[in-house]
Amino acid sequence: MGRGDLTNAEWDRLESFLPRGGTRGGRWSDHRRVINGVLYRVRTGVQWRDLPERFGPWETVYKRHRRWSADGTWKMLLSRIQAAEDAAGRIDWDVSVDSTAVRAHQHAAGARRTPPRGSSKGARPGDEPGRSGASETGRPAGGGGQVGECLGRSRGGFTTKIHLVADGRCRLLAFILTPGHHGDGPQLEPVLEQISVPRTGVGRPRTRPDHVLADKAYTSRENRRYLRRRGIRHTIPERLDQQQHRRRRGSRGGRPTGFDSERYKKRNTVERAINRLKGFRAVATRYEKRAYIYLGTITLAALAIWLRT
């Protein structure tokens, strides 16, 4: 077993959820070897062609990663691990929200505006995404130029922004991508809507955290109304200009927002989660042209963090 590969305990947790084989009697290459190959690339950021020979043909590793990014297999594995952790009571539902900008490599530019939508060789209509692995149906939105592939120009240059929710143990519960120039505040609702931790038994997935911590970028009235509407307690500091505007309006300005400074100190968990995530070099720098493949890279990095925490 090489450095960074799945341990036996980690593999035992994943093995039962993986696809059994192709739809027409075909056989997958060894799942564990291929996943270790993808993990190696995500951890080191090397070009696919430079993968060590112990992982097998690089084309096999790359195509498996691309396919599982498209059909939701990586996301399914992450959901299963989150469900097991929640059932064991090991998720701290006091969550923190933030974003981080990721510099896009020059090779991330140049994707075709309209990506091919045809099925893979050997695919049949009705193949189950995330299980058969034969088709690439259900590909996430993209293919609309730079903005469609979540690329934009910001102060950091050519960037993609990751908006994420982290639990109290510095693990990602949900995340979305936007171009680098998009603001943080408008993404609070979309990223919280991505939280969905399945139950191991009967019941709907859990979608509502106990408490949300966020910085001043998320202090808009729309965000506070959204959180109150869902019954989510929150600790978000108010900007100085908002405080001054409320005082000028007098009684019409409403009551001051509550703020627990001691509880707010716990927001550092999201910063530590970002540090963990960017320990994977293929996440810290975006090399993928397609947003759905880069999202799969982030999902696999988050899965590794959940397995090893």
mmCIF file of C-alpha atoms in Angstrom:
data_model
loop_
_atom_site.group_PDB
_atom_site.id
_atom_site.type_symbol
_atom_site.label_atom_id
_atom_site.label_comp_id
_atom_site.label_asym_id
_atom_site.label_seq_id
_atom_site.Cartn_x
_atom_site.Cartn_y
_atom_site.Cartn_z
ATOM 1 C CA MET A 1 0.000 0.000 0.000
ATOM 2 C CA GLY A 2 1.437 3.346 -1.051
ATOM 3 C CA ARG A 3 1.331 6.652 0.768
ATOM 4 C CA GLY A 4 -2.188 8.143 0.610
ATOM 5 C CA ASP A 5 -3.831 4.916 -0.586
ATOM 6 C CA LEU A 6 -7.011 3.567 0.969
ATOM 7 C CA THR A 7 -6.380 1.542 4.111
ATOM 8 C CA ASN A 8 -8.118 -1.801 4.592
ATOM 9 C CA ALA A 9 -10.582 -0.207 7.018
ATOM 10 C CA GLU A 10 -11.399 2.598 4.570
ATOM 11 C CA TRP A 11 -11.810 0.157 1.707
ATOM 12 C CA ASP A 12 -14.172 -2.020 3.762
ATOM 13 C CA ARG A 13 -16.444 1.002 4.265
ATOM 14 C CA LEU A 14 -16.623 1.723 0.522
ATOM 15 C CA GLU A 15 -16.525 -1.672 -1.155
ATOM 16 C CA SER A 16 -20.187 -2.633 -0.719
ATOM 17 C CA PHE A 17 -21.409 0.616 -2.334
ATOM 18 C CA LEU A 18 -19.386 0.328 -5.554
ATOM 19 C CA PRO A 19 -20.774 -0.880 -8.909
ATOM 20 C CA ARG A 20 -20.533 -4.640 -9.383
ATOM 21 C CA GLY A 21 -19.811 -4.634 -13.114
ATOM 22 C CA GLY A 22 -20.745 -3.398 -16.578
ATOM 23 C CA THR A 23 -24.230 -3.716 -18.034
ATOM 24 C CA ARG A 24 -23.360 -6.228 -20.771
ATOM 25 C CA GLY A 25 -21.216 -8.672 -18.930
ATOM 26 C CA GLY A 26 -18.151 -6.421 -18.952
ATOM 27 C CA ARG A 27 -15.863 -6.303 -15.943
ATOM 28 C CA TRP A 28 -14.418 -3.293 -14.221
ATOM 29 C CA SER A 29 -10.732 -3.028 -13.555
ATOM 30 C CA ASP A 30 -9.917 -3.430 -9.874
ATOM 31 C CA HIS A 31 -11.890 -0.675 -8.127
ATOM 32 C CA ARG A 32 -9.444 -0.272 -5.275
ATOM 33 C CA ARG A 33 -6.452 0.205 -7.565
ATOM 34 C CA VAL A 34 -8.291 2.721 -9.736
ATOM 35 C CA ILE A 35 -9.622 4.722 -6.768
ATOM 36 C CA ASN A 36 -6.112 4.815 -5.324
ATOM 37 C CA GLY A 37 -4.932 6.144 -8.682
ATOM 38 C CA VAL A 38 -7.518 8.924 -8.644
ATOM 39 C CA LEU A 39 -6.638 9.738 -5.021
ATOM 40 C CA TYR A 40 -2.963 9.939 -5.962
ATOM 41 C CA ARG A 41 -3.717 12.412 -8.715
ATOM 42 C CA VAL A 42 -6.071 14.488 -6.512
ATOM 43 C CA ARG A 43 -3.479 14.576 -3.734
ATOM 44 C CA THR A 44 -0.456 15.427 -5.904
ATOM 45 C CA GLY A 45 -1.975 17.294 -8.855
ATOM 46 C CA VAL A 46 0.163 15.470 -11.434
ATOM 47 C CA GLN A 47 -0.947 15.143 -15.041
ATOM 48 C CA TRP A 48 -2.993 12.042 -15.704
ATOM 49 C CA ARG A 49 -0.346 10.715 -18.095
ATOM 50 C CA ASP A 50 2.233 10.836 -15.295
ATOM 51 C CA LEU A 51 0.413 8.450 -12.939
ATOM 52 C CA PRO A 52 2.706 5.675 -11.629
ATOM 53 C CA GLU A 53 2.360 2.342 -13.423
ATOM 54 C CA ARG A 54 1.157 0.590 -10.255
ATOM 55 C CA PHE A 55 -2.279 2.143 -10.828
ATOM 56 C CA GLY A 56 -2.635 0.613 -14.289
ATOM 57 C CA PRO A 57 -3.312 2.485 -17.556
ATOM 58 C CA TRP A 58 -3.804 6.193 -16.906
ATOM 59 C CA GLU A 59 -6.686 6.283 -19.410
ATOM 60 C CA THR A 60 -8.629 3.810 -17.259
ATOM 61 C CA VAL A 61 -8.120 5.888 -14.126
ATOM 62 C CA TYR A 62 -9.061 9.149 -15.837
ATOM 63 C CA LYS A 63 -12.148 7.752 -17.562
ATOM 64 C CA ARG A 64 -13.393 6.175 -14.336
ATOM 65 C CA HIS A 65 -13.024 9.496 -12.535
ATOM 66 C CA ARG A 66 -14.770 11.382 -15.340
ATOM 67 C CA ARG A 67 -17.609 8.864 -15.503
ATOM 68 C CA TRP A 68 -18.175 8.738 -11.757
ATOM 69 C CA SER A 69 -18.072 12.529 -11.582
ATOM 70 C CA ALA A 70 -20.812 12.668 -14.217
ATOM 71 C CA ASP A 71 -23.148 9.935 -12.992
ATOM 72 C CA GLY A 72 -22.991 10.824 -9.286
ATOM 73 C CA THR A 73 -21.010 7.857 -7.958
ATOM 74 C CA TRP A 74 -18.577 10.011 -5.978
ATOM 75 C CA LYS A 75 -21.496 11.969 -4.537
ATOM 76 C CA MET A 76 -23.305 8.746 -3.658
ATOM 77 C CA LEU A 77 -20.266 7.409 -1.793
ATOM 78 C CA LEU A 78 -19.918 10.651 0.155
ATOM 79 C CA SER A 79 -23.623 10.554 1.109
ATOM 80 C CA ARG A 80 -23.339 6.965 2.354
ATOM 81 C CA ILE A 81 -20.368 7.800 4.575
ATOM 82 C CA GLN A 82 -22.129 10.910 5.904
ATOM 83 C CA ALA A 83 -25.221 8.817 6.666
ATOM 84 C CA ALA A 84 -23.151 6.299 8.647
ATOM 85 C CA GLU A 85 -21.465 9.081 10.623
ATOM 86 C CA ASP A 86 -24.819 10.733 11.380
ATOM 87 C CA ALA A 87 -26.318 7.435 12.525
ATOM 88 C CA ALA A 88 -23.388 7.047 14.938
ATOM 89 C CA GLY A 89 -23.930 10.590 16.261
ATOM 90 C CA ARG A 90 -20.566 11.809 15.003
ATOM 91 C CA ILE A 91 -21.756 14.890 13.072
ATOM 92 C CA ASP A 92 -21.732 18.244 14.843
ATOM 93 C CA TRP A 93 -24.687 20.092 13.312
ATOM 94 C CA ASP A 94 -23.440 23.539 14.362
ATOM 95 C CA VAL A 95 -22.247 24.320 10.830
ATOM 96 C CA SER A 96 -20.197 27.144 9.332
ATOM 97 C CA VAL A 97 -20.495 28.649 5.858
ATOM 98 C CA ASP A 98 -17.761 30.305 3.825
ATOM 99 C CA SER A 99 -16.101 30.304 0.416
ATOM 100 C CA THR A 100 -12.622 30.051 -1.033
ATOM 101 C CA ALA A 101 -11.233 31.124 -4.381
ATOM 102 C CA VAL A 102 -9.197 28.614 -6.373
ATOM 103 C CA ARG A 103 -6.770 29.718 -9.038
ATOM 104 C CA ALA A 104 -7.487 28.045 -12.369
ATOM 105 C CA HIS A 105 -4.519 26.783 -14.361
ATOM 106 C CA GLN A 106 -4.225 27.954 -17.953
ATOM 107 C CA HIS A 107 -5.123 24.412 -19.061
ATOM 108 C CA ALA A 108 -8.556 24.819 -17.445
ATOM 109 C CA ALA A 109 -9.550 27.243 -20.210
ATOM 110 C CA GLY A 110 -10.706 26.339 -23.693
ATOM 111 C CA ALA A 111 -13.593 23.933 -23.102
ATOM 112 C CA ARG A 112 -16.012 23.607 -25.983
ATOM 113 C CA ARG A 113 -19.232 25.538 -25.522
ATOM 114 C CA THR A 114 -21.450 22.533 -26.262
ATOM 115 C CA PRO A 115 -19.998 19.313 -24.806
ATOM 116 C CA PRO A 116 -20.963 15.995 -26.434
ATOM 117 C CA ARG A 117 -24.049 14.467 -24.837
ATOM 118 C CA GLY A 118 -23.945 10.992 -26.330
ATOM 119 C CA SER A 119 -23.772 7.868 -24.158
ATOM 120 C CA SER A 120 -20.592 5.910 -23.661
ATOM 121 C CA LYS A 121 -19.829 2.842 -25.701
ATOM 122 C CA GLY A 122 -21.916 -0.089 -24.498
ATOM 123 C CA ALA A 123 -24.477 2.051 -22.658
ATOM 124 C CA ARG A 124 -28.181 1.311 -22.802
ATOM 125 C CA PRO A 125 -31.206 3.498 -22.064
ATOM 126 C CA GLY A 126 -32.252 3.225 -18.440
ATOM 127 C CA ASP A 127 -28.836 2.485 -16.985
ATOM 128 C CA GLU A 128 -28.856 3.478 -13.330
ATOM 129 C CA PRO A 129 -26.549 6.449 -12.677
ATOM 130 C CA GLY A 130 -23.992 5.753 -10.019
ATOM 131 C CA ARG A 131 -24.359 1.979 -10.218
ATOM 132 C CA SER A 132 -23.968 0.639 -13.758
ATOM 133 C CA GLY A 133 -21.237 3.084 -14.704
ATOM 134 C CA ALA A 134 -21.895 2.486 -18.387
ATOM 135 C CA SER A 135 -23.460 5.796 -19.277
ATOM 136 C CA GLU A 136 -22.705 9.436 -18.566
ATOM 137 C CA THR A 137 -26.267 10.596 -18.127
ATOM 138 C CA GLY A 138 -27.069 13.190 -15.507
ATOM 139 C CA ARG A 139 -24.063 15.354 -16.268
ATOM 140 C CA PRO A 140 -24.140 18.552 -14.201
ATOM 141 C CA ALA A 141 -24.803 21.857 -15.888
ATOM 142 C CA GLY A 142 -21.956 23.352 -17.877
ATOM 143 C CA GLY A 143 -20.747 23.848 -21.408
ATOM 144 C CA GLY A 144 -21.744 27.497 -21.602
ATOM 145 C CA GLY A 145 -18.337 29.074 -21.952
ATOM 146 C CA GLN A 146 -16.309 30.269 -18.986
ATOM 147 C CA VAL A 147 -19.293 31.185 -16.805
ATOM 148 C CA GLY A 148 -21.011 27.876 -17.604
ATOM 149 C CA GLU A 149 -17.899 26.032 -16.455
ATOM 150 C CA CYS A 150 -17.650 28.166 -13.274
ATOM 151 C CA LEU A 151 -14.628 30.169 -14.376
ATOM 152 C CA GLY A 152 -14.332 33.911 -13.928
ATOM 153 C CA ARG A 153 -12.023 36.828 -13.392
ATOM 154 C CA SER A 154 -11.543 38.131 -9.848
ATOM 155 C CA ARG A 155 -8.810 39.870 -7.893
ATOM 156 C CA GLY A 156 -6.995 36.557 -7.809
ATOM 157 C CA GLY A 157 -7.061 36.290 -11.590
ATOM 158 C CA PHE A 158 -8.619 33.374 -13.460
ATOM 159 C CA THR A 159 -10.519 31.644 -10.653
ATOM 160 C CA THR A 160 -13.313 29.353 -9.514
ATOM 161 C CA LYS A 161 -14.991 29.843 -6.154
ATOM 162 C CA ILE A 162 -16.005 26.976 -3.863
ATOM 163 C CA HIS A 163 -18.885 27.773 -1.505
ATOM 164 C CA LEU A 164 -19.073 25.220 1.284
ATOM 165 C CA VAL A 165 -20.732 24.187 4.537
ATOM 166 C CA ALA A 166 -18.563 22.481 7.168
ATOM 167 C CA ASP A 167 -19.702 20.661 10.279
ATOM 168 C CA GLY A 168 -18.165 21.218 13.706
ATOM 169 C CA ARG A 169 -15.442 18.646 12.983
ATOM 170 C CA CYS A 170 -14.110 20.470 9.905
ATOM 171 C CA ARG A 171 -15.709 18.165 7.320
ATOM 172 C CA LEU A 172 -17.639 19.273 4.250
ATOM 173 C CA LEU A 173 -21.388 18.700 4.371
ATOM 174 C CA ALA A 174 -22.203 20.460 1.094
ATOM 175 C CA PHE A 175 -20.546 22.623 -1.546
ATOM 176 C CA ILE A 176 -21.233 24.334 -4.869
ATOM 177 C CA LEU A 177 -19.132 26.043 -7.540
ATOM 178 C CA THR A 178 -19.454 29.521 -9.038
ATOM 179 C CA PRO A 179 -17.182 31.704 -11.161
ATOM 180 C CA GLY A 180 -14.530 33.449 -9.095
ATOM 181 C CA HIS A 181 -16.118 36.901 -9.340
ATOM 182 C CA HIS A 182 -19.457 35.873 -7.793
ATOM 183 C CA GLY A 183 -20.230 37.188 -4.314
ATOM 184 C CA ASP A 184 -20.634 35.082 -1.191
ATOM 185 C CA GLY A 185 -23.913 36.406 0.220
ATOM 186 C CA PRO A 186 -26.248 35.288 -2.596
ATOM 187 C CA GLN A 187 -24.877 31.735 -2.348
ATOM 188 C CA LEU A 188 -25.933 31.093 1.262
ATOM 189 C CA GLU A 189 -29.323 29.692 0.329
ATOM 190 C CA PRO A 190 -28.094 27.540 -2.616
ATOM 191 C CA VAL A 191 -25.296 25.937 -0.592
ATOM 192 C CA LEU A 192 -27.509 25.235 2.451
ATOM 193 C CA GLU A 193 -30.081 23.669 0.135
ATOM 194 C CA GLN A 194 -27.398 21.152 -0.883
ATOM 195 C CA ILE A 195 -27.272 19.652 2.619
ATOM 196 C CA SER A 196 -28.903 16.234 2.449
ATOM 197 C CA VAL A 197 -27.659 13.489 4.767
ATOM 198 C CA PRO A 198 -29.647 10.259 4.259
ATOM 199 C CA ARG A 199 -30.988 8.204 7.139
ATOM 200 C CA THR A 200 -29.672 4.680 7.536
ATOM 201 C CA GLY A 201 -33.173 3.521 8.378
ATOM 202 C CA VAL A 202 -36.614 4.925 7.589
ATOM 203 C CA GLY A 203 -37.041 8.654 7.152
ATOM 204 C CA ARG A 204 -36.247 11.553 4.912
ATOM 205 C CA PRO A 205 -32.691 12.881 4.643
ATOM 206 C CA ARG A 206 -31.669 15.502 7.170
ATOM 207 C CA THR A 207 -31.432 18.904 5.504
ATOM 208 C CA ARG A 208 -31.542 21.396 8.381
ATOM 209 C CA PRO A 209 -28.571 22.153 10.660
ATOM 210 C CA ASP A 210 -28.976 23.137 14.317
ATOM 211 C CA HIS A 211 -27.062 26.409 13.989
ATOM 212 C CA VAL A 212 -25.338 28.356 11.203
ATOM 213 C CA LEU A 213 -22.231 30.498 11.668
ATOM 214 C CA ALA A 214 -21.144 32.910 8.932
ATOM 215 C CA ASP A 215 -19.158 36.119 8.538
ATOM 216 C CA LYS A 216 -20.320 39.604 7.510
ATOM 217 C CA ALA A 217 -20.512 38.679 3.834
ATOM 218 C CA TYR A 218 -23.745 36.777 4.620
ATOM 219 C CA THR A 219 -25.454 39.430 6.756
ATOM 220 C CA SER A 220 -28.105 40.544 4.251
ATOM 221 C CA ARG A 221 -31.762 40.749 5.255
ATOM 222 C CA GLU A 222 -32.653 38.169 2.604
ATOM 223 C CA ASN A 223 -30.317 35.624 4.172
ATOM 224 C CA ARG A 224 -31.641 36.275 7.680
ATOM 225 C CA ARG A 225 -35.239 35.972 6.466
ATOM 226 C CA TYR A 226 -34.385 32.688 4.756
ATOM 227 C CA LEU A 227 -32.827 31.262 7.927
ATOM 228 C CA ARG A 228 -35.742 32.388 10.085
ATOM 229 C CA ARG A 229 -38.215 30.915 7.610
ATOM 230 C CA ARG A 230 -36.516 27.522 7.922
ATOM 231 C CA GLY A 231 -36.240 27.805 11.699
ATOM 232 C CA ILE A 232 -32.437 27.746 11.656
ATOM 233 C CA ARG A 233 -30.695 29.625 14.458
ATOM 234 C CA HIS A 234 -27.743 31.639 13.257
ATOM 235 C CA THR A 235 -24.848 33.802 14.402
ATOM 236 C CA ILE A 236 -23.870 36.363 11.777
ATOM 237 C CA PRO A 237 -22.250 39.698 12.650
ATOM 238 C CA GLU A 238 -23.850 42.862 11.318
ATOM 239 C CA ARG A 239 -21.875 45.273 9.159
ATOM 240 C CA LEU A 240 -21.184 48.752 10.510
ATOM 241 C CA ASP A 241 -23.126 50.472 7.715
ATOM 242 C CA GLN A 242 -26.186 48.338 8.484
ATOM 243 C CA GLN A 243 -26.019 49.287 12.151
ATOM 244 C CA GLN A 244 -25.766 52.998 11.293
ATOM 245 C CA HIS A 245 -28.664 52.772 8.827
ATOM 246 C CA ARG A 246 -30.873 51.093 11.434
ATOM 247 C CA ARG A 247 -30.087 53.776 14.033
ATOM 248 C CA ARG A 248 -30.884 56.574 11.584
ATOM 249 C CA ARG A 249 -34.313 55.100 10.998
ATOM 250 C CA GLY A 250 -35.077 55.041 14.702
ATOM 251 C CA SER A 251 -38.001 52.846 15.698
ATOM 252 C CA ARG A 252 -38.624 51.986 12.050
ATOM 253 C CA GLY A 253 -35.188 50.423 11.793
ATOM 254 C CA GLY A 254 -36.189 47.418 13.835
ATOM 255 C CA ARG A 255 -34.430 45.672 16.672
ATOM 256 C CA PRO A 256 -30.690 44.957 16.619
ATOM 257 C CA THR A 257 -29.758 41.466 15.502
ATOM 258 C CA GLY A 258 -28.589 39.128 18.226
ATOM 259 C CA PHE A 259 -24.940 38.144 18.192
ATOM 260 C CA ASP A 260 -23.160 35.604 20.420
ATOM 261 C CA SER A 261 -19.466 36.490 20.249
ATOM 262 C CA GLU A 262 -18.406 33.366 22.157
ATOM 263 C CA ARG A 263 -20.269 31.057 19.820
ATOM 264 C CA TYR A 264 -18.935 32.934 16.823
ATOM 265 C CA LYS A 265 -15.421 31.806 17.738
ATOM 266 C CA LYS A 266 -16.402 28.347 16.539
ATOM 267 C CA ARG A 267 -16.566 29.647 12.956
ATOM 268 C CA ASN A 268 -12.874 28.844 12.582
ATOM 269 C CA THR A 269 -13.956 25.278 11.784
ATOM 270 C CA VAL A 270 -14.810 26.273 8.224
ATOM 271 C CA GLU A 271 -11.386 27.880 7.782
ATOM 272 C CA ARG A 272 -9.751 24.679 8.987
ATOM 273 C CA ALA A 273 -11.968 22.656 6.653
ATOM 274 C CA ILE A 274 -10.773 24.793 3.731
ATOM 275 C CA ASN A 275 -7.166 24.206 4.783
ATOM 276 C CA ARG A 276 -7.770 20.463 4.801
ATOM 277 C CA LEU A 277 -9.452 20.594 1.424
ATOM 278 C CA LYS A 278 -6.645 22.602 -0.158
ATOM 279 C CA GLY A 279 -4.140 20.079 1.101
ATOM 280 C CA PHE A 280 -5.189 18.211 -2.054
ATOM 281 C CA ARG A 281 -3.216 19.924 -4.797
ATOM 282 C CA ALA A 282 -5.698 19.163 -7.575
ATOM 283 C CA VAL A 283 -8.282 21.052 -5.498
ATOM 284 C CA ALA A 284 -6.030 23.977 -4.558
ATOM 285 C CA THR A 285 -5.372 24.569 -8.275
ATOM 286 C CA ARG A 286 -8.037 23.790 -10.837
ATOM 287 C CA TYR A 287 -6.767 21.913 -13.884
ATOM 288 C CA GLU A 288 -10.067 20.531 -15.240
ATOM 289 C CA LYS A 289 -11.811 22.258 -18.113
ATOM 290 C CA ARG A 290 -15.217 20.880 -17.120
ATOM 291 C CA ALA A 291 -16.906 22.027 -13.925
ATOM 292 C CA TYR A 292 -18.525 18.635 -13.285
ATOM 293 C CA ILE A 293 -15.129 16.888 -13.317
ATOM 294 C CA TYR A 294 -13.651 19.452 -10.934
ATOM 295 C CA LEU A 295 -16.710 19.032 -8.703
ATOM 296 C CA GLY A 296 -16.003 15.291 -8.695
ATOM 297 C CA THR A 297 -12.404 16.023 -7.675
ATOM 298 C CA ILE A 298 -13.642 18.096 -4.715
ATOM 299 C CA THR A 299 -16.141 15.380 -3.796
ATOM 300 C CA LEU A 300 -13.436 12.712 -3.709
ATOM 301 C CA ALA A 301 -11.198 14.948 -1.575
ATOM 302 C CA ALA A 302 -14.117 15.526 0.831
ATOM 303 C CA LEU A 303 -14.764 11.778 0.906
ATOM 304 C CA ALA A 304 -11.141 11.107 1.850
ATOM 305 C CA ILE A 305 -11.403 13.667 4.668
ATOM 306 C CA TRP A 306 -14.565 12.014 6.016
ATOM 307 C CA LEU A 307 -12.950 8.565 5.880
ATOM 308 C CA ARG A 308 -9.823 9.729 7.714
ATOM 309 C CA THR A 309 -11.366 11.937 10.400
#
